[in-house]
Amino acid sequence: AQSVTQLDSQVPVFEEAPVELRCNYSSSVSVYLFWYVQYPNQGLQLLLKYLSGSTLVESINGFEAEFNKSQTSFHLRKPSVHISDTAEYFCAVSVALNTGFQKLVFGTGTRLLVSP
Amino acid sequence: DAGVTQSPTHLIKTRGQHVTLRCSPISGHKSVSWYQQVLGQGPQFIFQYYEKEERGRGNFPDRFSARQFPNYSSELNVNALLLGDSALYLCASSLGRTAIYSPLHFGNGTRLTVT
């Protein structure tokens, strides 16, 4: 079954430093990958997604992720983080159901802690 | 436009009781999915409903059930509550059938505590 693995449960970083949150997926013929962010006491918000085409995908708030088929990775990066980026980040993969619909399978999450 | 709304926001129940969680999707969204997020874990898929029919079910016991109404709102029911059912229950709506081309919009969740 398709799955994603987030190796880092917590990543501490100083403000304005670069950050990389790691995500590896189980190999598949076709794969659809997502990054979601969850701020405290809130639901999840879609950050970016990879469906096909360009391997580098960007979000509107400066995050980017690169789909790497040879390394089965979809790491999330930001060149300079802000205090407001402090949140839980989830990598997810879309998995087909036997009804023809899809479900999301999430990783265990990485807590990004940005300090001044 | 209002986002996905869930009620109640918090709930405390005793083992063995029954609970009903409610979700109102974004206007025009026909698909509703339910996820369970245990503390420290990623969300796990419970159900998806589209056009009032169940389209997918995750690996949860029959104590979990759901339905979608003609106005596309949805209820998640859990019977015979166990301590392990304590979690944040998230509802997500989308315009189309799949999250691939139709992004999921999540509500803020219902925090269920079973004592």
mmCIF file with all atom_site columns, C-alpha atoms in Angstrom:
data_model
loop_
_atom_site.group_PDB
_atom_site.id
_atom_site.type_symbol
_atom_site.label_atom_id
_atom_site.label_alt_id
_atom_site.label_comp_id
_atom_site.label_asym_id
_atom_site.label_entity_id
_atom_site.label_seq_id
_atom_site.pdbx_PDB_ins_code
_atom_site.Cartn_x
_atom_site.Cartn_y
_atom_site.Cartn_z
_atom_site.occupancy
_atom_site.B_iso_or_equiv
_atom_site.pdbx_formal_charge
_atom_site.auth_seq_id
_atom_site.auth_comp_id
_atom_site.auth_asym_id
_atom_site.auth_atom_id
_atom_site.pdbx_PDB_model_num
ATOM 1   C CA . ALA A 1 1   ? 0.000   0.000  0.000   1.00 0.00 ? 1   ALA A CA 1
ATOM 2   C CA . GLN A 1 2   ? 1.184   3.486  -0.758  1.00 0.00 ? 2   GLN A CA 1
ATOM 3   C CA . SER A 1 3   ? 2.503   5.417  2.200   1.00 0.00 ? 3   SER A CA 1
ATOM 4   C CA . VAL A 1 4   ? 4.688   8.364  3.149   1.00 0.00 ? 4   VAL A CA 1
ATOM 5   C CA . THR A 1 5   ? 7.341   8.609  5.831   1.00 0.00 ? 5   THR A CA 1
ATOM 6   C CA . GLN A 1 6   ? 8.339   11.776 7.632   1.00 0.00 ? 6   GLN A CA 1
ATOM 7   C CA . LEU A 1 7   ? 11.579  11.038 9.392   1.00 0.00 ? 7   LEU A CA 1
ATOM 8   C CA . ASP A 1 8   ? 11.755  14.155 11.547  1.00 0.00 ? 8   ASP A CA 1
ATOM 9   C CA . SER A 1 9   ? 9.138   14.577 14.260  1.00 0.00 ? 9   SER A CA 1
ATOM 10  C CA . GLN A 1 10  ? 10.430  18.040 15.162  1.00 0.00 ? 10  GLN A CA 1
ATOM 11  C CA . VAL A 1 11  ? 12.686  20.559 13.426  1.00 0.00 ? 11  VAL A CA 1
ATOM 12  C CA . PRO A 1 12  ? 13.894  23.574 15.429  1.00 0.00 ? 12  PRO A CA 1
ATOM 13  C CA . VAL A 1 13  ? 15.253  26.490 13.417  1.00 0.00 ? 13  VAL A CA 1
ATOM 14  C CA . PHE A 1 14  ? 16.067  30.161 13.903  1.00 0.00 ? 14  PHE A CA 1
ATOM 15  C CA . GLU A 1 15  ? 14.117  32.887 12.162  1.00 0.00 ? 15  GLU A CA 1
ATOM 16  C CA . GLU A 1 16  ? 15.398  33.745 8.656   1.00 0.00 ? 16  GLU A CA 1
ATOM 17  C CA . ALA A 1 17  ? 17.314  30.460 8.416   1.00 0.00 ? 17  ALA A CA 1
ATOM 18  C CA . PRO A 1 18  ? 16.577  27.924 5.669   1.00 0.00 ? 18  PRO A CA 1
ATOM 19  C CA . VAL A 1 19  ? 14.673  24.757 6.464   1.00 0.00 ? 19  VAL A CA 1
ATOM 20  C CA . GLU A 1 20  ? 14.014  21.382 4.852   1.00 0.00 ? 20  GLU A CA 1
ATOM 21  C CA . LEU A 1 21  ? 11.271  19.020 6.002   1.00 0.00 ? 21  LEU A CA 1
ATOM 22  C CA . ARG A 1 22  ? 11.780  15.526 4.686   1.00 0.00 ? 22  ARG A CA 1
ATOM 23  C CA . CYS A 1 23  ? 9.197   13.211 3.171   1.00 0.00 ? 23  CYS A CA 1
ATOM 24  C CA . ASN A 1 24  ? 9.767   9.883  1.434   1.00 0.00 ? 24  ASN A CA 1
ATOM 25  C CA . TYR A 1 25  ? 7.054   7.937  -0.362  1.00 0.00 ? 25  TYR A CA 1
ATOM 26  C CA . SER A 1 26  ? 6.676   4.272  -1.221  1.00 0.00 ? 26  SER A CA 1
ATOM 27  C CA . SER A 1 27  ? 7.359   3.668  -4.861  1.00 0.00 ? 27  SER A CA 1
ATOM 28  C CA . SER A 1 28  ? 4.461   3.521  -7.292  1.00 0.00 ? 28  SER A CA 1
ATOM 29  C CA . VAL A 1 29  ? 3.810   3.802  -11.001 1.00 0.00 ? 29  VAL A CA 1
ATOM 30  C CA . SER A 1 30  ? 2.031   7.101  -10.564 1.00 0.00 ? 30  SER A CA 1
ATOM 31  C CA . VAL A 1 31  ? 1.994   9.130  -7.408  1.00 0.00 ? 31  VAL A CA 1
ATOM 32  C CA . TYR A 1 32  ? 0.219   12.249 -6.288  1.00 0.00 ? 32  TYR A CA 1
ATOM 33  C CA . LEU A 1 33  ? 1.828   14.027 -3.344  1.00 0.00 ? 33  LEU A CA 1
ATOM 34  C CA . PHE A 1 34  ? 0.740   16.832 -1.075  1.00 0.00 ? 34  PHE A CA 1
ATOM 35  C CA . TRP A 1 35  ? 2.021   18.990 1.755   1.00 0.00 ? 35  TRP A CA 1
ATOM 36  C CA . TYR A 1 36  ? -0.479  20.279 4.307   1.00 0.00 ? 36  TYR A CA 1
ATOM 37  C CA . VAL A 1 37  ? 0.119   22.682 7.195   1.00 0.00 ? 37  VAL A CA 1
ATOM 38  C CA . GLN A 1 38  ? -1.754  22.665 10.502  1.00 0.00 ? 38  GLN A CA 1
ATOM 39  C CA . TYR A 1 39  ? -1.585  25.688 12.774  1.00 0.00 ? 39  TYR A CA 1
ATOM 40  C CA . PRO A 1 40  ? -2.486  25.246 16.462  1.00 0.00 ? 40  PRO A CA 1
ATOM 41  C CA . ASN A 1 41  ? -6.162  24.484 17.064  1.00 0.00 ? 41  ASN A CA 1
ATOM 42  C CA . GLN A 1 42  ? -6.941  24.562 13.377  1.00 0.00 ? 42  GLN A CA 1
ATOM 43  C CA . GLY A 1 43  ? -7.627  22.131 10.562  1.00 0.00 ? 43  GLY A CA 1
ATOM 44  C CA . LEU A 1 44  ? -5.240  21.354 7.737   1.00 0.00 ? 44  LEU A CA 1
ATOM 45  C CA . GLN A 1 45  ? -4.519  23.723 4.879   1.00 0.00 ? 45  GLN A CA 1
ATOM 46  C CA . LEU A 1 46  ? -3.121  22.648 1.526   1.00 0.00 ? 46  LEU A CA 1
ATOM 47  C CA . LEU A 1 47  ? 0.354   24.091 0.998   1.00 0.00 ? 47  LEU A CA 1
ATOM 48  C CA . LEU A 1 48  ? 1.246   22.580 -2.368  1.00 0.00 ? 48  LEU A CA 1
ATOM 49  C CA . LYS A 1 49  ? 0.813   19.462 -4.462  1.00 0.00 ? 49  LYS A CA 1
ATOM 50  C CA . TYR A 1 50  ? 2.573   17.439 -7.120  1.00 0.00 ? 50  TYR A CA 1
ATOM 51  C CA . LEU A 1 51  ? 0.425   15.764 -9.742  1.00 0.00 ? 51  LEU A CA 1
ATOM 52  C CA . SER A 1 52  ? 2.671   15.598 -12.809 1.00 0.00 ? 52  SER A CA 1
ATOM 53  C CA . GLY A 1 53  ? 4.880   17.772 -14.951 1.00 0.00 ? 53  GLY A CA 1
ATOM 54  C CA . SER A 1 54  ? 7.471   20.044 -13.382 1.00 0.00 ? 54  SER A CA 1
ATOM 55  C CA . THR A 1 55  ? 9.200   18.371 -10.459 1.00 0.00 ? 55  THR A CA 1
ATOM 56  C CA . LEU A 1 56  ? 9.484   21.645 -8.558  1.00 0.00 ? 56  LEU A CA 1
ATOM 57  C CA . VAL A 1 57  ? 6.251   22.976 -7.109  1.00 0.00 ? 57  VAL A CA 1
ATOM 58  C CA . GLU A 1 58  ? 5.822   26.213 -5.222  1.00 0.00 ? 58  GLU A CA 1
ATOM 59  C CA . SER A 1 59  ? 3.344   27.649 -2.780  1.00 0.00 ? 59  SER A CA 1
ATOM 60  C CA . ILE A 1 60  ? 2.281   31.267 -2.447  1.00 0.00 ? 60  ILE A CA 1
ATOM 61  C CA . ASN A 1 61  ? 4.064   31.778 0.891   1.00 0.00 ? 61  ASN A CA 1
ATOM 62  C CA . GLY A 1 62  ? 7.591   30.887 -0.163  1.00 0.00 ? 62  GLY A CA 1
ATOM 63  C CA . PHE A 1 63  ? 7.634   27.129 0.371   1.00 0.00 ? 63  PHE A CA 1
ATOM 64  C CA . GLU A 1 64  ? 8.648   24.789 -2.414  1.00 0.00 ? 64  GLU A CA 1
ATOM 65  C CA . ALA A 1 65  ? 8.915   21.029 -2.783  1.00 0.00 ? 65  ALA A CA 1
ATOM 66  C CA . GLU A 1 66  ? 10.816  18.917 -5.263  1.00 0.00 ? 66  GLU A CA 1
ATOM 67  C CA . PHE A 1 67  ? 9.561   15.581 -6.527  1.00 0.00 ? 67  PHE A CA 1
ATOM 68  C CA . ASN A 1 68  ? 12.535  13.239 -6.847  1.00 0.00 ? 68  ASN A CA 1
ATOM 69  C CA . LYS A 1 69  ? 11.594  9.933  -8.415  1.00 0.00 ? 69  LYS A CA 1
ATOM 70  C CA . SER A 1 70  ? 15.002  8.282  -8.078  1.00 0.00 ? 70  SER A CA 1
ATOM 71  C CA . GLN A 1 71  ? 15.116  8.991  -4.348  1.00 0.00 ? 71  GLN A CA 1
ATOM 72  C CA . THR A 1 72  ? 11.335  8.606  -3.843  1.00 0.00 ? 72  THR A CA 1
ATOM 73  C CA . SER A 1 73  ? 11.307  11.896 -1.978  1.00 0.00 ? 73  SER A CA 1
ATOM 74  C CA . PHE A 1 74  ? 9.174   15.018 -1.833  1.00 0.00 ? 74  PHE A CA 1
ATOM 75  C CA . HIS A 1 75  ? 11.027  17.288 0.579   1.00 0.00 ? 75  HIS A CA 1
ATOM 76  C CA . LEU A 1 76  ? 9.615   20.668 1.573   1.00 0.00 ? 76  LEU A CA 1
ATOM 77  C CA . ARG A 1 77  ? 11.968  23.658 1.671   1.00 0.00 ? 77  ARG A CA 1
ATOM 78  C CA . LYS A 1 78  ? 11.922  27.329 2.487   1.00 0.00 ? 78  LYS A CA 1
ATOM 79  C CA . PRO A 1 79  ? 14.986  29.554 2.080   1.00 0.00 ? 79  PRO A CA 1
ATOM 80  C CA . SER A 1 80  ? 14.094  31.873 4.979   1.00 0.00 ? 80  SER A CA 1
ATOM 81  C CA . VAL A 1 81  ? 11.514  31.022 7.654   1.00 0.00 ? 81  VAL A CA 1
ATOM 82  C CA . HIS A 1 82  ? 9.391   33.369 9.762   1.00 0.00 ? 82  HIS A CA 1
ATOM 83  C CA . ILE A 1 83  ? 8.076   32.972 13.285  1.00 0.00 ? 83  ILE A CA 1
ATOM 84  C CA . SER A 1 84  ? 4.620   32.584 11.751  1.00 0.00 ? 84  SER A CA 1
ATOM 85  C CA . ASP A 1 85  ? 5.733   29.400 9.968   1.00 0.00 ? 85  ASP A CA 1
ATOM 86  C CA . THR A 1 86  ? 5.693   27.588 13.296  1.00 0.00 ? 86  THR A CA 1
ATOM 87  C CA . ALA A 1 87  ? 3.200   24.771 12.738  1.00 0.00 ? 87  ALA A CA 1
ATOM 88  C CA . GLU A 1 88  ? 2.807   21.052 12.068  1.00 0.00 ? 88  GLU A CA 1
ATOM 89  C CA . TYR A 1 89  ? 3.513   19.987 8.497   1.00 0.00 ? 89  TYR A CA 1
ATOM 90  C CA . PHE A 1 90  ? 2.082   16.825 6.987   1.00 0.00 ? 90  PHE A CA 1
ATOM 91  C CA . CYS A 1 91  ? 3.135   15.049 3.840   1.00 0.00 ? 91  CYS A CA 1
ATOM 92  C CA . ALA A 1 92  ? 0.393   13.001 2.163   1.00 0.00 ? 92  ALA A CA 1
ATOM 93  C CA . VAL A 1 93  ? -0.127  10.699 -0.803  1.00 0.00 ? 93  VAL A CA 1
ATOM 94  C CA . SER A 1 94  ? -3.369  10.076 -2.673  1.00 0.00 ? 94  SER A CA 1
ATOM 95  C CA . VAL A 1 95  ? -4.374  6.415  -2.708  1.00 0.00 ? 95  VAL A CA 1
ATOM 96  C CA . ALA A 1 96  ? -7.046  4.848  -4.886  1.00 0.00 ? 96  ALA A CA 1
ATOM 97  C CA . LEU A 1 97  ? -10.081 3.254  -3.251  1.00 0.00 ? 97  LEU A CA 1
ATOM 98  C CA . ASN A 1 98  ? -11.840 0.277  -4.826  1.00 0.00 ? 98  ASN A CA 1
ATOM 99  C CA . THR A 1 99  ? -14.774 2.585  -5.583  1.00 0.00 ? 99  THR A CA 1
ATOM 100 C CA . GLY A 1 100 ? -12.714 4.656  -7.988  1.00 0.00 ? 100 GLY A CA 1
ATOM 101 C CA . PHE A 1 101 ? -12.423 7.474  -5.467  1.00 0.00 ? 101 PHE A CA 1
ATOM 102 C CA . GLN A 1 102 ? -9.251  8.511  -3.669  1.00 0.00 ? 102 GLN A CA 1
ATOM 103 C CA . LYS A 1 103 ? -8.225  8.960  -0.050  1.00 0.00 ? 103 LYS A CA 1
ATOM 104 C CA . LEU A 1 104 ? -5.280  10.795 1.445   1.00 0.00 ? 104 LEU A CA 1
ATOM 105 C CA . VAL A 1 105 ? -2.741  8.856  3.479   1.00 0.00 ? 105 VAL A CA 1
ATOM 106 C CA . PHE A 1 106 ? -0.793  11.172 5.765   1.00 0.00 ? 106 PHE A CA 1
ATOM 107 C CA . GLY A 1 107 ? 2.608   10.920 7.360   1.00 0.00 ? 107 GLY A CA 1
ATOM 108 C CA . THR A 1 108 ? 3.063   11.347 11.093  1.00 0.00 ? 108 THR A CA 1
ATOM 109 C CA . GLY A 1 109 ? 3.895   15.020 10.751  1.00 0.00 ? 109 GLY A CA 1
ATOM 110 C CA . THR A 1 110 ? 6.870   17.289 11.418  1.00 0.00 ? 110 THR A CA 1
ATOM 111 C CA . ARG A 1 111 ? 6.609   20.080 13.942  1.00 0.00 ? 111 ARG A CA 1
ATOM 112 C CA . LEU A 1 112 ? 8.503   23.150 12.729  1.00 0.00 ? 112 LEU A CA 1
ATOM 113 C CA . LEU A 1 113 ? 9.579   25.374 15.615  1.00 0.00 ? 113 LEU A CA 1
ATOM 114 C CA . VAL A 1 114 ? 10.887  28.783 14.576  1.00 0.00 ? 114 VAL A CA 1
ATOM 115 C CA . SER A 1 115 ? 12.549  30.832 17.279  1.00 0.00 ? 115 SER A CA 1
ATOM 116 C CA . PRO A 1 116 ? 13.864  34.439 17.197  1.00 0.00 ? 116 PRO A CA 1
ATOM 117 C CA . ASP B 2 1   ? -17.816 32.447 1.929   1.00 0.00 ? 1   ASP B CA 1
ATOM 118 C CA . ALA B 2 2   ? -17.909 30.325 5.049   1.00 0.00 ? 2   ALA B CA 1
ATOM 119 C CA . GLY B 2 3   ? -15.421 27.512 5.278   1.00 0.00 ? 3   GLY B CA 1
ATOM 120 C CA . VAL B 2 4   ? -16.114 24.005 6.495   1.00 0.00 ? 4   VAL B CA 1
ATOM 121 C CA . THR B 2 5   ? -17.846 24.209 9.846   1.00 0.00 ? 5   THR B CA 1
ATOM 122 C CA . GLN B 2 6   ? -17.854 21.458 12.433  1.00 0.00 ? 6   GLN B CA 1
ATOM 123 C CA . SER B 2 7   ? -19.826 21.120 15.629  1.00 0.00 ? 7   SER B CA 1
ATOM 124 C CA . PRO B 2 8   ? -19.308 20.820 18.465  1.00 0.00 ? 8   PRO B CA 1
ATOM 125 C CA . THR B 2 9   ? -15.721 22.053 18.814  1.00 0.00 ? 9   THR B CA 1
ATOM 126 C CA . HIS B 2 10  ? -15.105 20.053 21.973  1.00 0.00 ? 10  HIS B CA 1
ATOM 127 C CA . LEU B 2 11  ? -16.867 17.078 23.502  1.00 0.00 ? 11  LEU B CA 1
ATOM 128 C CA . ILE B 2 12  ? -16.319 14.924 26.558  1.00 0.00 ? 12  ILE B CA 1
ATOM 129 C CA . LYS B 2 13  ? -17.965 11.514 26.694  1.00 0.00 ? 13  LYS B CA 1
ATOM 130 C CA . THR B 2 14  ? -17.782 8.436  28.896  1.00 0.00 ? 14  THR B CA 1
ATOM 131 C CA . ARG B 2 15  ? -16.778 4.966  27.698  1.00 0.00 ? 15  ARG B CA 1
ATOM 132 C CA . GLY B 2 16  ? -19.708 3.099  26.191  1.00 0.00 ? 16  GLY B CA 1
ATOM 133 C CA . GLN B 2 17  ? -21.614 6.213  25.191  1.00 0.00 ? 17  GLN B CA 1
ATOM 134 C CA . HIS B 2 18  ? -22.583 7.288  21.702  1.00 0.00 ? 18  HIS B CA 1
ATOM 135 C CA . VAL B 2 19  ? -21.499 10.489 19.937  1.00 0.00 ? 19  VAL B CA 1
ATOM 136 C CA . THR B 2 20  ? -22.623 12.392 16.831  1.00 0.00 ? 20  THR B CA 1
ATOM 137 C CA . LEU B 2 21  ? -20.339 14.878 15.123  1.00 0.00 ? 21  LEU B CA 1
ATOM 138 C CA . ARG B 2 22  ? -21.615 17.284 12.490  1.00 0.00 ? 22  ARG B CA 1
ATOM 139 C CA . CYS B 2 23  ? -20.087 18.904 9.455   1.00 0.00 ? 23  CYS B CA 1
ATOM 140 C CA . SER B 2 24  ? -21.295 21.557 7.020   1.00 0.00 ? 24  SER B CA 1
ATOM 141 C CA . PRO B 2 25  ? -19.282 21.690 3.804   1.00 0.00 ? 25  PRO B CA 1
ATOM 142 C CA . ILE B 2 26  ? -18.423 24.749 1.796   1.00 0.00 ? 26  ILE B CA 1
ATOM 143 C CA . SER B 2 27  ? -21.392 25.813 -0.306  1.00 0.00 ? 27  SER B CA 1
ATOM 144 C CA . GLY B 2 28  ? -21.405 23.913 -3.584  1.00 0.00 ? 28  GLY B CA 1
ATOM 145 C CA . HIS B 2 29  ? -19.121 21.133 -2.366  1.00 0.00 ? 29  HIS B CA 1
ATOM 146 C CA . LYS B 2 30  ? -20.638 17.702 -2.857  1.00 0.00 ? 30  LYS B CA 1
ATOM 147 C CA . SER B 2 31  ? -17.929 15.574 -1.291  1.00 0.00 ? 31  SER B CA 1
ATOM 148 C CA . VAL B 2 32  ? -17.347 15.199 2.444   1.00 0.00 ? 32  VAL B CA 1
ATOM 149 C CA . SER B 2 33  ? -14.581 13.146 4.025   1.00 0.00 ? 33  SER B CA 1
ATOM 150 C CA . TRP B 2 34  ? -13.931 12.332 7.662   1.00 0.00 ? 34  TRP B CA 1
ATOM 151 C CA . TYR B 2 35  ? -10.493 11.846 9.221   1.00 0.00 ? 35  TYR B CA 1
ATOM 152 C CA . GLN B 2 36  ? -9.401  10.883 12.727  1.00 0.00 ? 36  GLN B CA 1
ATOM 153 C CA . GLN B 2 37  ? -6.267  12.532 14.121  1.00 0.00 ? 37  GLN B CA 1
ATOM 154 C CA . VAL B 2 38  ? -4.936  10.964 17.290  1.00 0.00 ? 38  VAL B CA 1
ATOM 155 C CA . LEU B 2 39  ? -2.560  13.169 19.266  1.00 0.00 ? 39  LEU B CA 1
ATOM 156 C CA . GLY B 2 40  ? 0.898   13.080 17.747  1.00 0.00 ? 40  GLY B CA 1
ATOM 157 C CA . GLN B 2 41  ? -0.213  11.278 14.596  1.00 0.00 ? 41  GLN B CA 1
ATOM 158 C CA . GLY B 2 42  ? -1.275  12.205 11.107  1.00 0.00 ? 42  GLY B CA 1
ATOM 159 C CA . PRO B 2 43  ? -4.951  12.154 10.137  1.00 0.00 ? 43  PRO B CA 1
ATOM 160 C CA . GLN B 2 44  ? -6.406  8.748  9.217   1.00 0.00 ? 44  GLN B CA 1
ATOM 161 C CA . PHE B 2 45  ? -9.165  8.331  6.662   1.00 0.00 ? 45  PHE B CA 1
ATOM 162 C CA . ILE B 2 46  ? -12.515 7.154  8.017   1.00 0.00 ? 46  ILE B CA 1
ATOM 163 C CA . PHE B 2 47  ? -15.148 7.822  5.323   1.00 0.00 ? 47  PHE B CA 1
ATOM 164 C CA . GLN B 2 48  ? -15.848 9.658  2.120   1.00 0.00 ? 48  GLN B CA 1
ATOM 165 C CA . TYR B 2 49  ? -19.326 10.579 0.916   1.00 0.00 ? 49  TYR B CA 1
ATOM 166 C CA . TYR B 2 50  ? -20.114 12.003 -2.490  1.00 0.00 ? 50  TYR B CA 1
ATOM 167 C CA . GLU B 2 51  ? -23.586 12.863 -3.675  1.00 0.00 ? 51  GLU B CA 1
ATOM 168 C CA . LYS B 2 52  ? -25.025 11.309 -0.497  1.00 0.00 ? 52  LYS B CA 1
ATOM 169 C CA . GLU B 2 53  ? -23.506 7.890  -1.080  1.00 0.00 ? 53  GLU B CA 1
ATOM 170 C CA . GLU B 2 54  ? -20.595 6.265  0.728   1.00 0.00 ? 54  GLU B CA 1
ATOM 171 C CA . ARG B 2 55  ? -17.630 6.144  -1.651  1.00 0.00 ? 55  ARG B CA 1
ATOM 172 C CA . GLY B 2 56  ? -14.926 4.917  0.650   1.00 0.00 ? 56  GLY B CA 1
ATOM 173 C CA . ARG B 2 57  ? -14.337 3.532  4.104   1.00 0.00 ? 57  ARG B CA 1
ATOM 174 C CA . GLY B 2 58  ? -11.103 3.306  6.038   1.00 0.00 ? 58  GLY B CA 1
ATOM 175 C CA . ASN B 2 59  ? -9.950  0.611  8.418   1.00 0.00 ? 59  ASN B CA 1
ATOM 176 C CA . PHE B 2 60  ? -12.307 1.448  11.264  1.00 0.00 ? 60  PHE B CA 1
ATOM 177 C CA . PRO B 2 61  ? -14.710 -0.852 13.158  1.00 0.00 ? 61  PRO B CA 1
ATOM 178 C CA . ASP B 2 62  ? -18.440 -0.946 12.496  1.00 0.00 ? 62  ASP B CA 1
ATOM 179 C CA . ARG B 2 63  ? -18.956 1.243  15.562  1.00 0.00 ? 63  ARG B CA 1
ATOM 180 C CA . PHE B 2 64  ? -18.154 4.100  13.196  1.00 0.00 ? 64  PHE B CA 1
ATOM 181 C CA . SER B 2 65  ? -20.857 5.153  10.750  1.00 0.00 ? 65  SER B CA 1
ATOM 182 C CA . ALA B 2 66  ? -21.705 8.244  8.780   1.00 0.00 ? 66  ALA B CA 1
ATOM 183 C CA . ARG B 2 67  ? -24.216 9.694  6.412   1.00 0.00 ? 67  ARG B CA 1
ATOM 184 C CA . GLN B 2 68  ? -24.630 12.654 4.102   1.00 0.00 ? 68  GLN B CA 1
ATOM 185 C CA . PHE B 2 69  ? -27.834 14.622 3.815   1.00 0.00 ? 69  PHE B CA 1
ATOM 186 C CA . PRO B 2 70  ? -29.498 16.151 0.731   1.00 0.00 ? 70  PRO B CA 1
ATOM 187 C CA . ASN B 2 71  ? -27.912 19.517 1.567   1.00 0.00 ? 71  ASN B CA 1
ATOM 188 C CA . TYR B 2 72  ? -24.506 17.734 1.580   1.00 0.00 ? 72  TYR B CA 1
ATOM 189 C CA . SER B 2 73  ? -23.930 18.204 5.289   1.00 0.00 ? 73  SER B CA 1
ATOM 190 C CA . SER B 2 74  ? -22.729 15.118 7.093   1.00 0.00 ? 74  SER B CA 1
ATOM 191 C CA . GLU B 2 75  ? -22.778 13.336 10.428  1.00 0.00 ? 75  GLU B CA 1
ATOM 192 C CA . LEU B 2 76  ? -20.236 10.962 11.894  1.00 0.00 ? 76  LEU B CA 1
ATOM 193 C CA . ASN B 2 77  ? -21.558 8.587  14.536  1.00 0.00 ? 77  ASN B CA 1
ATOM 194 C CA . VAL B 2 78  ? -19.495 6.526  16.916  1.00 0.00 ? 78  VAL B CA 1
ATOM 195 C CA . ASN B 2 79  ? -21.128 3.921  19.161  1.00 0.00 ? 79  ASN B CA 1
ATOM 196 C CA . ALA B 2 80  ? -19.804 2.212  22.279  1.00 0.00 ? 80  ALA B CA 1
ATOM 197 C CA . LEU B 2 81  ? -17.007 4.705  22.749  1.00 0.00 ? 81  LEU B CA 1
ATOM 198 C CA . LEU B 2 82  ? -13.578 3.477  23.805  1.00 0.00 ? 82  LEU B CA 1
ATOM 199 C CA . LEU B 2 83  ? -10.759 5.442  25.395  1.00 0.00 ? 83  LEU B CA 1
ATOM 200 C CA . GLY B 2 84  ? -8.847  5.008  22.142  1.00 0.00 ? 84  GLY B CA 1
ATOM 201 C CA . ASP B 2 85  ? -11.503 6.975  20.268  1.00 0.00 ? 85  ASP B CA 1
ATOM 202 C CA . SER B 2 86  ? -10.203 10.152 21.896  1.00 0.00 ? 86  SER B CA 1
ATOM 203 C CA . ALA B 2 87  ? -8.957  12.252 18.989  1.00 0.00 ? 87  ALA B CA 1
ATOM 204 C CA . LEU B 2 88  ? -9.494  15.278 16.801  1.00 0.00 ? 88  LEU B CA 1
ATOM 205 C CA . TYR B 2 89  ? -12.092 14.441 14.167  1.00 0.00 ? 89  TYR B CA 1
ATOM 206 C CA . LEU B 2 90  ? -11.648 16.396 10.980  1.00 0.00 ? 90  LEU B CA 1
ATOM 207 C CA . CYS B 2 91  ? -14.179 16.934 8.246   1.00 0.00 ? 91  CYS B CA 1
ATOM 208 C CA . ALA B 2 92  ? -13.067 17.971 4.773   1.00 0.00 ? 92  ALA B CA 1
ATOM 209 C CA . SER B 2 93  ? -15.131 18.996 1.797   1.00 0.00 ? 93  SER B CA 1
ATOM 210 C CA . SER B 2 94  ? -14.251 19.249 -1.868  1.00 0.00 ? 94  SER B CA 1
ATOM 211 C CA . LEU B 2 95  ? -15.951 20.257 -5.053  1.00 0.00 ? 95  LEU B CA 1
ATOM 212 C CA . GLY B 2 96  ? -15.257 17.066 -6.958  1.00 0.00 ? 96  GLY B CA 1
ATOM 213 C CA . ARG B 2 97  ? -14.692 13.399 -6.474  1.00 0.00 ? 97  ARG B CA 1
ATOM 214 C CA . THR B 2 98  ? -11.007 13.290 -5.706  1.00 0.00 ? 98  THR B CA 1
ATOM 215 C CA . ALA B 2 99  ? -8.393  15.311 -3.819  1.00 0.00 ? 99  ALA B CA 1
ATOM 216 C CA . ILE B 2 100 ? -6.088  15.048 -6.808  1.00 0.00 ? 100 ILE B CA 1
ATOM 217 C CA . TYR B 2 101 ? -7.881  17.663 -8.867  1.00 0.00 ? 101 TYR B CA 1
ATOM 218 C CA . SER B 2 102 ? -10.250 19.055 -6.255  1.00 0.00 ? 102 SER B CA 1
ATOM 219 C CA . PRO B 2 103 ? -8.461  20.239 -3.102  1.00 0.00 ? 103 PRO B CA 1
ATOM 220 C CA . LEU B 2 104 ? -9.723  19.175 0.292   1.00 0.00 ? 104 LEU B CA 1
ATOM 221 C CA . HIS B 2 105 ? -10.822 22.024 2.567   1.00 0.00 ? 105 HIS B CA 1
ATOM 222 C CA . PHE B 2 106 ? -10.644 21.027 6.217   1.00 0.00 ? 106 PHE B CA 1
ATOM 223 C CA . GLY B 2 107 ? -12.678 22.264 9.127   1.00 0.00 ? 107 GLY B CA 1
ATOM 224 C CA . ASN B 2 108 ? -11.078 23.029 12.494  1.00 0.00 ? 108 ASN B CA 1
ATOM 225 C CA . GLY B 2 109 ? -12.244 19.702 13.855  1.00 0.00 ? 109 GLY B CA 1
ATOM 226 C CA . THR B 2 110 ? -14.091 18.353 16.865  1.00 0.00 ? 110 THR B CA 1
ATOM 227 C CA . ARG B 2 111 ? -11.924 17.406 19.827  1.00 0.00 ? 111 ARG B CA 1
ATOM 228 C CA . LEU B 2 112 ? -13.449 14.278 21.399  1.00 0.00 ? 112 LEU B CA 1
ATOM 229 C CA . THR B 2 113 ? -12.260 13.151 24.801  1.00 0.00 ? 113 THR B CA 1
ATOM 230 C CA . VAL B 2 114 ? -13.461 9.797  26.121  1.00 0.00 ? 114 VAL B CA 1
ATOM 231 C CA . THR B 2 115 ? -13.057 9.230  29.871  1.00 0.00 ? 115 THR B CA 1
#
